[in-house]
Amino acid sequence: QKEVEQDPGPLSVPEGAIVSLNCTYSNSAFQYFMWYRQYSRKGPELLMYTYSSGNKEDGRFTAQVDKSSKYISLFIRDSQPSDSATYLCAMNSGGYQKVTFGIGTKLQVIP
Amino acid sequence: GAVVSQHPSRVICKSGTSVKIECRSLDFQATTMFWYRQFPKQSLMLMATSNEGSKATYEQGVEKDKFLINHASLTLSTLTVTSAHPEDSSFYICSARDSGSGNEQFFGPGTRLTVL
């Protein structure tokens, strides 16, 4: 079993839809959770960074962490074609420990 | 802020040659930088952790004599792929951790290496 599981998709949604992206993990020591956006042939861009359980909102993006279920989510409201990219979840136990990445979910927002 | 650059963005070389990739933190100091490799439709795989002024720490299965890492300053780390072979063709991405802040890693744009 991988430490971090993420559905690779692809996920196609119409413009304006609410997108839900998810990851599950097995290591209960993980406390820091990140979401990255990666456009084709580019490096990942940090979107959201959260610590422990709870919600964090930034513009159209909301990150949720449920440590009891070992489940994290990223919601994108009013999705735009420019949101089309691969979204990677990532996490570590903090203290400058190695970051473990999900495989990434490919999202396509159709105009 | 938190900009990381990589050079070159793309390189094509012949089998048996060596290739050097540079990773720079442009607006912050990074005592720690990371080198990842990403194959198509796969996640980022950490190759090594580069610490300024000391030897890099390599992940299991990564040959340290083949992938030479030098972190000579707080803003520059280099990865040299020695005696490259076609199976080394991949997307190499570096990231850097801001020494002055917390746990976040900021990624460079990546280097596409093709070995003929």
PDB file of N, CA, C and O in Angstrom, chain A residues 46-90:
ATOM      1  N   LEU A  46       3.036  25.740  -5.380  1.00  0.00           N
ATOM      2  CA  LEU A  46       2.345  25.555  -4.111  1.00  0.00           C
ATOM      3  C   LEU A  46       1.050  26.360  -4.081  1.00  0.00           C
ATOM      4  O   LEU A  46       1.057  27.565  -4.282  1.00  0.00           O
ATOM      5  N   LEU A  47      -0.058  25.659  -3.837  1.00  0.00           N
ATOM      6  CA  LEU A  47      -1.372  26.319  -3.757  1.00  0.00           C
ATOM      7  C   LEU A  47      -1.812  26.526  -2.314  1.00  0.00           C
ATOM      8  O   LEU A  47      -2.264  27.603  -1.946  1.00  0.00           O
ATOM      9  N   MET A  48      -1.744  25.467  -1.540  1.00  0.00           N
ATOM     10  CA  MET A  48      -2.265  25.507  -0.176  1.00  0.00           C
ATOM     11  C   MET A  48      -1.313  24.746   0.742  1.00  0.00           C
ATOM     12  O   MET A  48      -0.747  23.722   0.355  1.00  0.00           O
ATOM     13  N   TYR A  49      -1.225  25.247   1.960  1.00  0.00           N
ATOM     14  CA  TYR A  49      -0.337  24.633   2.953  1.00  0.00           C
ATOM     15  C   TYR A  49      -1.074  24.675   4.276  1.00  0.00           C
ATOM     16  O   TYR A  49      -1.430  25.740   4.762  1.00  0.00           O
ATOM     17  N   THR A  50      -1.359  23.520   4.851  1.00  0.00           N
ATOM     18  CA  THR A  50      -2.130  23.484   6.088  1.00  0.00           C
ATOM     19  C   THR A  50      -1.453  22.591   7.112  1.00  0.00           C
ATOM     20  O   THR A  50      -0.679  21.676   6.775  1.00  0.00           O
ATOM     21  N   TYR A  51      -1.781  22.874   8.339  1.00  0.00           N
ATOM     22  CA  TYR A  51      -1.237  22.098   9.448  1.00  0.00           C
ATOM     23  C   TYR A  51      -2.385  21.454  10.207  1.00  0.00           C
ATOM     24  O   TYR A  51      -3.368  22.119  10.531  1.00  0.00           O
ATOM     25  N   SER A  52      -2.273  20.162  10.428  1.00  0.00           N
ATOM     26  CA  SER A  52      -3.229  19.385  11.217  1.00  0.00           C
ATOM     27  C   SER A  52      -4.633  19.461  10.612  1.00  0.00           C
ATOM     28  O   SER A  52      -4.812  19.799   9.451  1.00  0.00           O
ATOM     29  N   SER A  53      -5.640  19.143  11.375  1.00  0.00           N
ATOM     30  CA  SER A  53      -7.001  19.070  10.854  1.00  0.00           C
ATOM     31  C   SER A  53      -7.623  20.458  10.748  1.00  0.00           C
ATOM     32  O   SER A  53      -7.207  21.390  11.425  1.00  0.00           O
ATOM     33  N   GLY A  54      -8.631  20.536   9.863  1.00  0.00           N
ATOM     34  CA  GLY A  54      -9.355  21.791   9.725  1.00  0.00           C
ATOM     35  C   GLY A  54      -9.438  22.242   8.289  1.00  0.00           C
ATOM     36  O   GLY A  54      -9.065  21.518   7.365  1.00  0.00           O
ATOM     37  N   ASN A  55      -9.965  23.439   8.113  1.00  0.00           N
ATOM     38  CA  ASN A  55     -10.154  24.025   6.787  1.00  0.00           C
ATOM     39  C   ASN A  55      -9.285  25.253   6.617  1.00  0.00           C
ATOM     40  O   ASN A  55      -8.974  25.950   7.589  1.00  0.00           O
ATOM     41  N   LYS A  56      -8.915  25.502   5.357  1.00  0.00           N
ATOM     42  CA  LYS A  56      -8.212  26.734   5.024  1.00  0.00           C
ATOM     43  C   LYS A  56      -8.725  27.191   3.679  1.00  0.00           C
ATOM     44  O   LYS A  56      -8.823  26.393   2.743  1.00  0.00           O
ATOM     45  N   GLU A  57      -9.046  28.477   3.606  1.00  0.00           N
ATOM     46  CA  GLU A  57      -9.611  29.015   2.370  1.00  0.00           C
ATOM     47  C   GLU A  57      -8.686  30.087   1.814  1.00  0.00           C
ATOM     48  O   GLU A  57      -8.130  30.907   2.554  1.00  0.00           O
ATOM     49  N   ASP A  58      -8.550  30.077   0.472  1.00  0.00           N
ATOM     50  CA  ASP A  58      -7.748  31.105  -0.198  1.00  0.00           C
ATOM     51  C   ASP A  58      -8.380  31.339  -1.556  1.00  0.00           C
ATOM     52  O   ASP A  58      -8.191  30.549  -2.486  1.00  0.00           O
ATOM     53  N   GLY A  59      -9.160  32.411  -1.631  1.00  0.00           N
ATOM     54  CA  GLY A  59      -9.839  32.701  -2.893  1.00  0.00           C
ATOM     55  C   GLY A  59     -10.825  31.613  -3.250  1.00  0.00           C
ATOM     56  O   GLY A  59     -11.695  31.252  -2.452  1.00  0.00           O
ATOM     57  N   ARG A  60     -10.662  31.042  -4.424  1.00  0.00           N
ATOM     58  CA  ARG A  60     -11.576  29.985  -4.877  1.00  0.00           C
ATOM     59  C   ARG A  60     -11.191  28.612  -4.353  1.00  0.00           C
ATOM     60  O   ARG A  60     -11.878  27.623  -4.620  1.00  0.00           O
ATOM     61  N   PHE A  61     -10.104  28.532  -3.631  1.00  0.00           N
ATOM     62  CA  PHE A  61      -9.581  27.243  -3.168  1.00  0.00           C
ATOM     63  C   PHE A  61      -9.841  27.054  -1.674  1.00  0.00           C
ATOM     64  O   PHE A  61      -9.654  27.964  -0.881  1.00  0.00           O
ATOM     65  N   THR A  62     -10.280  25.856  -1.315  1.00  0.00           N
ATOM     66  CA  THR A  62     -10.447  25.476   0.085  1.00  0.00           C
ATOM     67  C   THR A  62      -9.791  24.123   0.305  1.00  0.00           C
ATOM     68  O   THR A  62     -10.079  23.170  -0.418  1.00  0.00           O
ATOM     69  N   ALA A  63      -8.925  24.067   1.290  1.00  0.00           N
ATOM     70  CA  ALA A  63      -8.283  22.804   1.656  1.00  0.00           C
ATOM     71  C   ALA A  63      -8.894  22.306   2.951  1.00  0.00           C
ATOM     72  O   ALA A  63      -9.114  23.081   3.878  1.00  0.00           O
ATOM     73  N   GLN A  64      -9.179  21.019   2.993  1.00  0.00           N
ATOM     74  CA  GLN A  64      -9.722  20.395   4.201  1.00  0.00           C
ATOM     75  C   GLN A  64      -8.848  19.223   4.598  1.00  0.00           C
ATOM     76  O   GLN A  64      -8.397  18.457   3.742  1.00  0.00           O
ATOM     77  N   VAL A  65      -8.648  19.089   5.884  1.00  0.00           N
ATOM     78  CA  VAL A  65      -7.876  17.966   6.407  1.00  0.00           C
ATOM     79  C   VAL A  65      -8.692  17.289   7.505  1.00  0.00           C
ATOM     80  O   VAL A  65      -9.156  17.951   8.440  1.00  0.00           O
ATOM     81  N   ASP A  66      -8.840  15.984   7.390  1.00  0.00           N
ATOM     82  CA  ASP A  66      -9.499  15.194   8.429  1.00  0.00           C
ATOM     83  C   ASP A  66      -8.500  14.127   8.861  1.00  0.00           C
ATOM     84  O   ASP A  66      -8.405  13.058   8.243  1.00  0.00           O
ATOM     85  N   LYS A  67      -7.779  14.411   9.904  1.00  0.00           N
ATOM     86  CA  LYS A  67      -6.736  13.476  10.336  1.00  0.00           C
ATOM     87  C   LYS A  67      -7.339  12.183  10.889  1.00  0.00           C
ATOM     88  O   LYS A  67      -6.725  11.127  10.820  1.00  0.00           O
ATOM     89  N   SER A  68      -8.521  12.269  11.464  1.00  0.00           N
ATOM     90  CA  SER A  68      -9.120  11.054  12.021  1.00  0.00           C
ATOM     91  C   SER A  68      -9.404  10.027  10.932  1.00  0.00           C
ATOM     92  O   SER A  68      -9.319   8.813  11.158  1.00  0.00           O
ATOM     93  N   SER A  69      -9.731  10.518   9.736  1.00  0.00           N
ATOM     94  CA  SER A  69      -9.997   9.640   8.605  1.00  0.00           C
ATOM     95  C   SER A  69      -8.811   9.501   7.675  1.00  0.00           C
ATOM     96  O   SER A  69      -8.875   8.742   6.703  1.00  0.00           O
ATOM     97  N   LYS A  70      -7.760  10.256   7.952  1.00  0.00           N
ATOM     98  CA  LYS A  70      -6.568  10.288   7.078  1.00  0.00           C
ATOM     99  C   LYS A  70      -6.999  10.633   5.645  1.00  0.00           C
ATOM    100  O   LYS A  70      -6.690   9.890   4.687  1.00  0.00           O
ATOM    101  N   TYR A  71      -7.663  11.757   5.542  1.00  0.00           N
ATOM    102  CA  TYR A  71      -8.298  12.131   4.279  1.00  0.00           C
ATOM    103  C   TYR A  71      -8.162  13.632   4.113  1.00  0.00           C
ATOM    104  O   TYR A  71      -8.500  14.392   5.025  1.00  0.00           O
ATOM    105  N   ILE A  72      -7.653  14.057   2.953  1.00  0.00           N
ATOM    106  CA  ILE A  72      -7.563  15.489   2.697  1.00  0.00           C
ATOM    107  C   ILE A  72      -8.230  15.807   1.374  1.00  0.00           C
ATOM    108  O   ILE A  72      -8.298  14.952   0.473  1.00  0.00           O
ATOM    109  N   SER A  73      -8.725  17.031   1.273  1.00  0.00           N
ATOM    110  CA  SER A  73      -9.448  17.448   0.078  1.00  0.00           C
ATOM    111  C   SER A  73      -9.036  18.846  -0.334  1.00  0.00           C
ATOM    112  O   SER A  73      -8.626  19.660   0.502  1.00  0.00           O
ATOM    113  N   LEU A  74      -9.178  19.093  -1.618  1.00  0.00           N
ATOM    114  CA  LEU A  74      -9.037  20.438  -2.164  1.00  0.00           C
ATOM    115  C   LEU A  74     -10.284  20.711  -2.988  1.00  0.00           C
ATOM    116  O   LEU A  74     -10.623  19.925  -3.879  1.00  0.00           O
ATOM    117  N   PHE A  75     -10.958  21.824  -2.662  1.00  0.00           N
ATOM    118  CA  PHE A  75     -12.128  22.226  -3.418  1.00  0.00           C
ATOM    119  C   PHE A  75     -11.794  23.464  -4.241  1.00  0.00           C
ATOM    120  O   PHE A  75     -11.153  24.388  -3.750  1.00  0.00           O
ATOM    121  N   ILE A  76     -12.252  23.460  -5.463  1.00  0.00           N
ATOM    122  CA  ILE A  76     -12.078  24.615  -6.339  1.00  0.00           C
ATOM    123  C   ILE A  76     -13.469  25.079  -6.743  1.00  0.00           C
ATOM    124  O   ILE A  76     -14.233  24.333  -7.376  1.00  0.00           O
ATOM    125  N   ARG A  77     -13.795  26.323  -6.348  1.00  0.00           N
ATOM    126  CA  ARG A  77     -15.106  26.870  -6.717  1.00  0.00           C
ATOM    127  C   ARG A  77     -15.004  27.616  -8.035  1.00  0.00           C
ATOM    128  O   ARG A  77     -13.937  28.146  -8.390  1.00  0.00           O
ATOM    129  N   ASP A  78     -16.134  27.686  -8.740  1.00  0.00           N
ATOM    130  CA  ASP A  78     -16.200  28.438  -9.991  1.00  0.00           C
ATOM    131  C   ASP A  78     -14.986  28.107 -10.873  1.00  0.00           C
ATOM    132  O   ASP A  78     -14.198  28.987 -11.249  1.00  0.00           O
ATOM    133  N   SER A  79     -14.832  26.837 -11.167  1.00  0.00           N
ATOM    134  CA  SER A  79     -13.647  26.384 -11.900  1.00  0.00           C
ATOM    135  C   SER A  79     -13.551  27.049 -13.271  1.00  0.00           C
ATOM    136  O   SER A  79     -14.568  27.324 -13.929  1.00  0.00           O
ATOM    137  N   GLN A  80     -12.314  27.314 -13.668  1.00  0.00           N
ATOM    138  CA  GLN A  80     -12.012  27.999 -14.922  1.00  0.00           C
ATOM    139  C   GLN A  80     -11.152  27.103 -15.819  1.00  0.00           C
ATOM    140  O   GLN A  80     -10.407  26.255 -15.314  1.00  0.00           O
ATOM    141  N   PRO A  81     -11.194  27.303 -17.111  1.00  0.00           N
ATOM    142  CA  PRO A  81     -10.318  26.522 -17.997  1.00  0.00           C
ATOM    143  C   PRO A  81      -8.845  26.628 -17.600  1.00  0.00           C
ATOM    144  O   PRO A  81      -8.093  25.656 -17.768  1.00  0.00           O
ATOM    145  N   SER A  82      -8.459  27.768 -17.046  1.00  0.00           N
ATOM    146  CA  SER A  82      -7.066  27.937 -16.627  1.00  0.00           C
ATOM    147  C   SER A  82      -6.699  27.078 -15.416  1.00  0.00           C
ATOM    148  O   SER A  82      -5.521  26.935 -15.075  1.00  0.00           O
ATOM    149  N   ASP A  83      -7.714  26.499 -14.775  1.00  0.00           N
ATOM    150  CA  ASP A  83      -7.447  25.572 -13.664  1.00  0.00           C
ATOM    151  C   ASP A  83      -7.048  24.186 -14.167  1.00  0.00           C
ATOM    152  O   ASP A  83      -6.661  23.319 -13.379  1.00  0.00           O
ATOM    153  N   SER A  84      -7.165  23.964 -15.454  1.00  0.00           N
ATOM    154  CA  SER A  84      -6.810  22.659 -16.031  1.00  0.00           C
ATOM    155  C   SER A  84      -5.321  22.404 -15.807  1.00  0.00           C
ATOM    156  O   SER A  84      -4.463  23.138 -16.294  1.00  0.00           O
ATOM    157  N   ALA A  85      -5.036  21.372 -15.053  1.00  0.00           N
ATOM    158  CA  ALA A  85      -3.661  21.053 -14.659  1.00  0.00           C
ATOM    159  C   ALA A  85      -3.700  19.745 -13.873  1.00  0.00           C
ATOM    160  O   ALA A  85      -4.759  19.161 -13.681  1.00  0.00           O
ATOM    161  N   THR A  86      -2.544  19.324 -13.428  1.00  0.00           N
ATOM    162  CA  THR A  86      -2.474  18.174 -12.513  1.00  0.00           C
ATOM    163  C   THR A  86      -2.285  18.704 -11.098  1.00  0.00           C
ATOM    164  O   THR A  86      -1.449  19.580 -10.861  1.00  0.00           O
ATOM    165  N   TYR A  87      -3.077  18.185 -10.184  1.00  0.00           N
ATOM    166  CA  TYR A  87      -3.038  18.637  -8.793  1.00  0.00           C
ATOM    167  C   TYR A  87      -2.437  17.531  -7.923  1.00  0.00           C
ATOM    168  O   TYR A  87      -2.938  16.406  -7.898  1.00  0.00           O
ATOM    169  N   LEU A  88      -1.372  17.885  -7.243  1.00  0.00           N
ATOM    170  CA  LEU A  88      -0.652  16.919  -6.418  1.00  0.00           C
ATOM    171  C   LEU A  88      -0.883  17.228  -4.948  1.00  0.00           C
ATOM    172  O   LEU A  88      -0.711  18.373  -4.514  1.00  0.00           O
ATOM    173  N   CYS A  89      -1.248  16.218  -4.190  1.00  0.00           N
ATOM    174  CA  CYS A  89      -1.252  16.397  -2.750  1.00  0.00           C
ATOM    175  C   CYS A  89       0.125  15.982  -2.229  1.00  0.00           C
ATOM    176  O   CYS A  89       0.824  15.169  -2.859  1.00  0.00           O
ATOM    177  N   ALA A  90       0.495  16.541  -1.099  1.00  0.00           N
ATOM    178  CA  ALA A  90       1.802  16.235  -0.512  1.00  0.00           C
ATOM    179  C   ALA A  90       1.695  16.398   0.994  1.00  0.00           C
ATOM    180  O   ALA A  90       0.880  17.182   1.487  1.00  0.00           O
TER     181      ALA A  90
END
